[in-house]
mmCIF file with all atom_site columns, C-alpha atoms in Angstrom:
data_model
loop_
_atom_site.group_PDB
_atom_site.id
_atom_site.type_symbol
_atom_site.label_atom_id
_atom_site.label_alt_id
_atom_site.label_comp_id
_atom_site.label_asym_id
_atom_site.label_entity_id
_atom_site.label_seq_id
_atom_site.pdbx_PDB_ins_code
_atom_site.Cartn_x
_atom_site.Cartn_y
_atom_site.Cartn_z
_atom_site.occupancy
_atom_site.B_iso_or_equiv
_atom_site.pdbx_formal_charge
_atom_site.auth_seq_id
_atom_site.auth_comp_id
_atom_site.auth_asym_id
_atom_site.auth_atom_id
_atom_site.pdbx_PDB_model_num
ATOM 1   C CA . ALA G 1 1   ? 7.354   7.604   12.597  1.00 0.00 ? 1   ALA G CA 1
ATOM 2   C CA . VAL G 1 2   ? 4.906   4.278   11.069  1.00 0.00 ? 2   VAL G CA 1
ATOM 3   C CA . TRP G 1 3   ? 8.480   2.036   10.629  1.00 0.00 ? 3   TRP G CA 1
ATOM 4   C CA . ILE G 1 4   ? 9.083   2.502   14.466  1.00 0.00 ? 4   ILE G CA 1
ATOM 5   C CA . ARG G 1 5   ? 5.387   1.727   15.406  1.00 0.00 ? 5   ARG G CA 1
ATOM 6   C CA . ARG G 1 6   ? 4.515   -0.849  13.028  1.00 0.00 ? 6   ARG G CA 1
ATOM 7   C CA . VAL G 1 7   ? 8.224   -2.993  14.474  1.00 0.00 ? 7   VAL G CA 1
ATOM 8   C CA . LEU G 1 8   ? 6.409   -2.272  18.201  1.00 0.00 ? 8   LEU G CA 1
ATOM 9   C CA . LEU G 1 9   ? 2.852   -3.784  16.958  1.00 0.00 ? 9   LEU G CA 1
ATOM 10  C CA . VAL G 1 10  ? 4.878   -6.631  16.142  1.00 0.00 ? 10  VAL G CA 1
ATOM 11  C CA . GLN G 1 11  ? 6.988   -6.495  19.258  1.00 0.00 ? 11  GLN G CA 1
ATOM 12  C CA . ASP G 1 12  ? 3.411   -6.632  20.851  1.00 0.00 ? 12  ASP G CA 1
ATOM 13  C CA . VAL G 1 13  ? 1.393   -9.454  19.181  1.00 0.00 ? 13  VAL G CA 1
ATOM 14  C CA . GLN G 1 14  ? 4.707   -11.738 19.750  1.00 0.00 ? 14  GLN G CA 1
ATOM 15  C CA . ASP G 1 15  ? 4.441   -10.520 23.098  1.00 0.00 ? 15  ASP G CA 1
ATOM 16  C CA . ARG G 1 16  ? 1.101   -11.303 23.150  1.00 0.00 ? 16  ARG G CA 1
ATOM 17  C CA . LEU G 1 17  ? 1.495   -14.444 21.623  1.00 0.00 ? 17  LEU G CA 1
ATOM 18  C CA . LEU G 1 18  ? 4.662   -15.616 24.427  1.00 0.00 ? 18  LEU G CA 1
ATOM 19  C CA . SER G 1 19  ? 2.249   -14.241 27.345  1.00 0.00 ? 19  SER G CA 1
ATOM 20  C CA . LEU G 1 20  ? -0.741  -17.360 26.774  1.00 0.00 ? 20  LEU G CA 1
ATOM 21  C CA . PRO G 1 21  ? -1.602  -19.335 29.075  1.00 0.00 ? 21  PRO G CA 1
ATOM 22  C CA . PRO G 1 22  ? -0.818  -23.519 28.547  1.00 0.00 ? 22  PRO G CA 1
ATOM 23  C CA . GLU G 1 23  ? -5.016  -24.274 28.447  1.00 0.00 ? 23  GLU G CA 1
ATOM 24  C CA . ALA G 1 24  ? -4.945  -21.218 25.006  1.00 0.00 ? 24  ALA G CA 1
ATOM 25  C CA . GLY G 1 25  ? -3.307  -24.543 22.968  1.00 0.00 ? 25  GLY G CA 1
ATOM 26  C CA . THR G 1 26  ? -5.922  -26.495 23.840  1.00 0.00 ? 26  THR G CA 1
ATOM 27  C CA . CYS G 1 27  ? -8.789  -25.396 24.239  1.00 0.00 ? 27  CYS G CA 1
ATOM 28  C CA . LEU G 1 28  ? -12.029 -25.726 22.346  1.00 0.00 ? 28  LEU G CA 1
ATOM 29  C CA . GLU G 1 29  ? -14.476 -23.778 22.902  1.00 0.00 ? 29  GLU G CA 1
ATOM 30  C CA . ASP G 1 30  ? -14.795 -20.152 23.941  1.00 0.00 ? 30  ASP G CA 1
ATOM 31  C CA . CYS G 1 31  ? -10.812 -19.685 21.855  1.00 0.00 ? 31  CYS G CA 1
ATOM 32  C CA . ALA G 1 32  ? -11.604 -16.550 20.805  1.00 0.00 ? 32  ALA G CA 1
ATOM 33  C CA . LEU G 1 33  ? -11.791 -15.388 24.801  1.00 0.00 ? 33  LEU G CA 1
ATOM 34  C CA . PHE G 1 34  ? -7.852  -16.242 24.279  1.00 0.00 ? 34  PHE G CA 1
ATOM 35  C CA . PHE G 1 35  ? -7.351  -15.017 20.979  1.00 0.00 ? 35  PHE G CA 1
ATOM 36  C CA . ALA G 1 36  ? -9.384  -12.092 20.492  1.00 0.00 ? 36  ALA G CA 1
ATOM 37  C CA . PRO G 1 37  ? -7.123  -9.626  21.732  1.00 0.00 ? 37  PRO G CA 1
ATOM 38  C CA . VAL G 1 38  ? -4.386  -11.164 19.309  1.00 0.00 ? 38  VAL G CA 1
ATOM 39  C CA . PHE G 1 39  ? -6.721  -10.740 16.398  1.00 0.00 ? 39  PHE G CA 1
ATOM 40  C CA . GLN G 1 40  ? -7.507  -7.589  16.871  1.00 0.00 ? 40  GLN G CA 1
ATOM 41  C CA . GLU G 1 41  ? -3.520  -6.350  17.294  1.00 0.00 ? 41  GLU G CA 1
ATOM 42  C CA . ILE G 1 42  ? -2.889  -8.340  13.573  1.00 0.00 ? 42  ILE G CA 1
ATOM 43  C CA . ASP G 1 43  ? -5.385  -6.821  12.066  1.00 0.00 ? 43  ASP G CA 1
ATOM 44  C CA . ASP G 1 44  ? -4.480  -3.277  13.498  1.00 0.00 ? 44  ASP G CA 1
ATOM 45  C CA . LEU G 1 45  ? -0.701  -4.345  12.560  1.00 0.00 ? 45  LEU G CA 1
ATOM 46  C CA . GLY G 1 46  ? -2.216  -5.398  8.861   1.00 0.00 ? 46  GLY G CA 1
ATOM 47  C CA . ASP G 1 47  ? -3.814  -2.189  7.887   1.00 0.00 ? 47  ASP G CA 1
ATOM 48  C CA . LEU G 1 48  ? -1.278  -0.077  9.757   1.00 0.00 ? 48  LEU G CA 1
ATOM 49  C CA . ALA G 1 49  ? 1.049   -2.180  6.383   1.00 0.00 ? 49  ALA G CA 1
ATOM 50  C CA . HIS G 1 50  ? -1.214  -1.052  4.284   1.00 0.00 ? 50  HIS G CA 1
ATOM 51  C CA . ASN G 1 51  ? -0.949  2.672   4.807   1.00 0.00 ? 51  ASN G CA 1
ATOM 52  C CA . MET G 1 52  ? 2.247   2.509   4.523   1.00 0.00 ? 52  MET G CA 1
ATOM 53  C CA . GLN G 1 53  ? 2.223   0.633   1.466   1.00 0.00 ? 53  GLN G CA 1
ATOM 54  C CA . VAL G 1 54  ? 0.165   3.426   0.212   1.00 0.00 ? 54  VAL G CA 1
ATOM 55  C CA . LEU G 1 55  ? 2.347   6.213   1.596   1.00 0.00 ? 55  LEU G CA 1
ATOM 56  C CA . SER G 1 56  ? 5.236   4.734   -0.154  1.00 0.00 ? 56  SER G CA 1
ATOM 57  C CA . SER G 1 57  ? 3.578   4.975   -3.496  1.00 0.00 ? 57  SER G CA 1
ATOM 58  C CA . ILE G 1 58  ? 2.934   8.319   -3.233  1.00 0.00 ? 58  ILE G CA 1
ATOM 59  C CA . CYS G 1 59  ? 6.199   9.283   -2.127  1.00 0.00 ? 59  CYS G CA 1
ATOM 60  C CA . CYS G 1 60  ? 7.584   7.483   -5.214  1.00 0.00 ? 60  CYS G CA 1
ATOM 61  C CA . PHE G 1 61  ? 5.090   9.578   -7.346  1.00 0.00 ? 61  PHE G CA 1
ATOM 62  C CA . VAL G 1 62  ? 5.849   12.630  -6.158  1.00 0.00 ? 62  VAL G CA 1
ATOM 63  C CA . ILE G 1 63  ? 9.688   11.935  -6.238  1.00 0.00 ? 63  ILE G CA 1
ATOM 64  C CA . LEU G 1 64  ? 8.825   11.148  -10.440 1.00 0.00 ? 64  LEU G CA 1
ATOM 65  C CA . LEU G 1 65  ? 7.587   14.063  -10.714 1.00 0.00 ? 65  LEU G CA 1
ATOM 66  C CA . ARG G 1 66  ? 10.267  16.304  -9.214  1.00 0.00 ? 66  ARG G CA 1
ATOM 67  C CA . CYS G 1 67  ? 12.586  14.647  -11.338 1.00 0.00 ? 67  CYS G CA 1
ATOM 68  C CA . PHE G 1 68  ? 9.872   15.625  -14.261 1.00 0.00 ? 68  PHE G CA 1
ATOM 69  C CA . LYS G 1 69  ? 10.762  18.582  -12.136 1.00 0.00 ? 69  LYS G CA 1
ATOM 70  C CA . ALA G 1 70  ? 14.890  19.289  -12.513 1.00 0.00 ? 70  ALA G CA 1
ATOM 71  C CA . PHE G 1 71  ? 14.592  17.923  -16.111 1.00 0.00 ? 71  PHE G CA 1
ATOM 72  C CA . ALA G 1 72  ? 14.144  21.635  -17.262 1.00 0.00 ? 72  ALA G CA 1
ATOM 73  C CA . ALA G 1 73  ? 17.689  22.279  -16.213 1.00 0.00 ? 73  ALA G CA 1
ATOM 74  C CA . GLN G 1 74  ? 18.670  20.266  -18.884 1.00 0.00 ? 74  GLN G CA 1
ATOM 75  C CA . PRO G 1 75  ? 18.186  21.497  -22.656 1.00 0.00 ? 75  PRO G CA 1
ATOM 76  C CA . ARG G 1 76  ? 17.276  17.911  -24.417 1.00 0.00 ? 76  ARG G CA 1
ATOM 77  C CA . LEU G 1 77  ? 15.770  16.622  -20.877 1.00 0.00 ? 77  LEU G CA 1
ATOM 78  C CA . ALA G 1 78  ? 12.714  19.680  -21.430 1.00 0.00 ? 78  ALA G CA 1
ATOM 79  C CA . LEU G 1 79  ? 11.808  18.550  -24.478 1.00 0.00 ? 79  LEU G CA 1
ATOM 80  C CA . VAL G 1 80  ? 10.565  15.589  -22.486 1.00 0.00 ? 80  VAL G CA 1
ATOM 81  C CA . THR G 1 81  ? 8.570   17.726  -20.081 1.00 0.00 ? 81  THR G CA 1
ATOM 82  C CA . ALA G 1 82  ? 7.848   20.129  -23.276 1.00 0.00 ? 82  ALA G CA 1
ATOM 83  C CA . THR G 1 83  ? 6.400   17.128  -25.290 1.00 0.00 ? 83  THR G CA 1
ATOM 84  C CA . LEU G 1 84  ? 3.875   15.615  -22.888 1.00 0.00 ? 84  LEU G CA 1
ATOM 85  C CA . ARG G 1 85  ? 2.768   19.402  -21.527 1.00 0.00 ? 85  ARG G CA 1
ATOM 86  C CA . GLN G 1 86  ? 1.663   18.856  -24.951 1.00 0.00 ? 86  GLN G CA 1
ATOM 87  C CA . ALA G 1 87  ? 0.165   15.079  -25.001 1.00 0.00 ? 87  ALA G CA 1
ATOM 88  C CA . ALA G 1 88  ? -1.296  16.325  -22.151 1.00 0.00 ? 88  ALA G CA 1
ATOM 89  C CA . GLY G 1 89  ? -5.235  15.920  -23.036 1.00 0.00 ? 89  GLY G CA 1
ATOM 90  C CA . ASP G 1 90  ? -4.151  13.224  -25.865 1.00 0.00 ? 90  ASP G CA 1
ATOM 91  C CA . VAL G 1 91  ? -2.738  10.889  -23.233 1.00 0.00 ? 91  VAL G CA 1
ATOM 92  C CA . SER G 1 92  ? -5.092  11.310  -20.792 1.00 0.00 ? 92  SER G CA 1
ATOM 93  C CA . HIS G 1 93  ? -8.159  10.608  -23.579 1.00 0.00 ? 93  HIS G CA 1
ATOM 94  C CA . TYR G 1 94  ? -6.063  7.382   -24.448 1.00 0.00 ? 94  TYR G CA 1
ATOM 95  C CA . LEU G 1 95  ? -6.189  6.693   -21.049 1.00 0.00 ? 95  LEU G CA 1
ATOM 96  C CA . ILE G 1 96  ? -10.156 6.103   -20.934 1.00 0.00 ? 96  ILE G CA 1
ATOM 97  C CA . VAL G 1 97  ? -10.126 4.494   -23.393 1.00 0.00 ? 97  VAL G CA 1
ATOM 98  C CA . PHE G 1 98  ? -7.597  1.681   -22.350 1.00 0.00 ? 98  PHE G CA 1
ATOM 99  C CA . LEU G 1 99  ? -9.212  1.952   -18.200 1.00 0.00 ? 99  LEU G CA 1
ATOM 100 C CA . ALA G 1 100 ? -11.983 1.159   -19.578 1.00 0.00 ? 100 ALA G CA 1
ATOM 101 C CA . ILE G 1 101 ? -10.767 -1.943  -21.708 1.00 0.00 ? 101 ILE G CA 1
ATOM 102 C CA . PHE G 1 102 ? -8.609  -3.066  -18.798 1.00 0.00 ? 102 PHE G CA 1
ATOM 103 C CA . TRP G 1 103 ? -10.994 -2.878  -16.485 1.00 0.00 ? 103 TRP G CA 1
ATOM 104 C CA . SER G 1 104 ? -14.040 -4.675  -18.474 1.00 0.00 ? 104 SER G CA 1
ATOM 105 C CA . PHE G 1 105 ? -10.861 -6.916  -18.968 1.00 0.00 ? 105 PHE G CA 1
ATOM 106 C CA . ALA G 1 106 ? -10.255 -7.129  -15.622 1.00 0.00 ? 106 ALA G CA 1
ATOM 107 C CA . VAL G 1 107 ? -14.517 -8.055  -14.532 1.00 0.00 ? 107 VAL G CA 1
ATOM 108 C CA . MET G 1 108 ? -14.481 -10.945 -17.127 1.00 0.00 ? 108 MET G CA 1
ATOM 109 C CA . SER G 1 109 ? -11.937 -12.434 -15.970 1.00 0.00 ? 109 SER G CA 1
ATOM 110 C CA . VAL G 1 110 ? -13.015 -12.588 -11.620 1.00 0.00 ? 110 VAL G CA 1
ATOM 111 C CA . SER G 1 111 ? -16.565 -14.172 -13.412 1.00 0.00 ? 111 SER G CA 1
#
């Protein structure tokens, strides 16, 4: 449903651009009168694209978790999940330190 909405919004933007009057291309003042609705639709399209990316990321993460759950059926793969379960505390502490250092380097690179 989200993809269909995105396709329809792109079509609306294309239709709106094609239906602009000829004087919109040569306006020197008050161009916002012509282009404000188009920019609003483009902004809505950008928000929808961002939401689609977030939902896709969540979906991939859920599929990854389901794969780990399916590992329990195979004894050798179940060993991997059991090891990760035992090491979860150590890995989480490592991630806290790693992310703090990574974040500081990221901030330093921007400033």
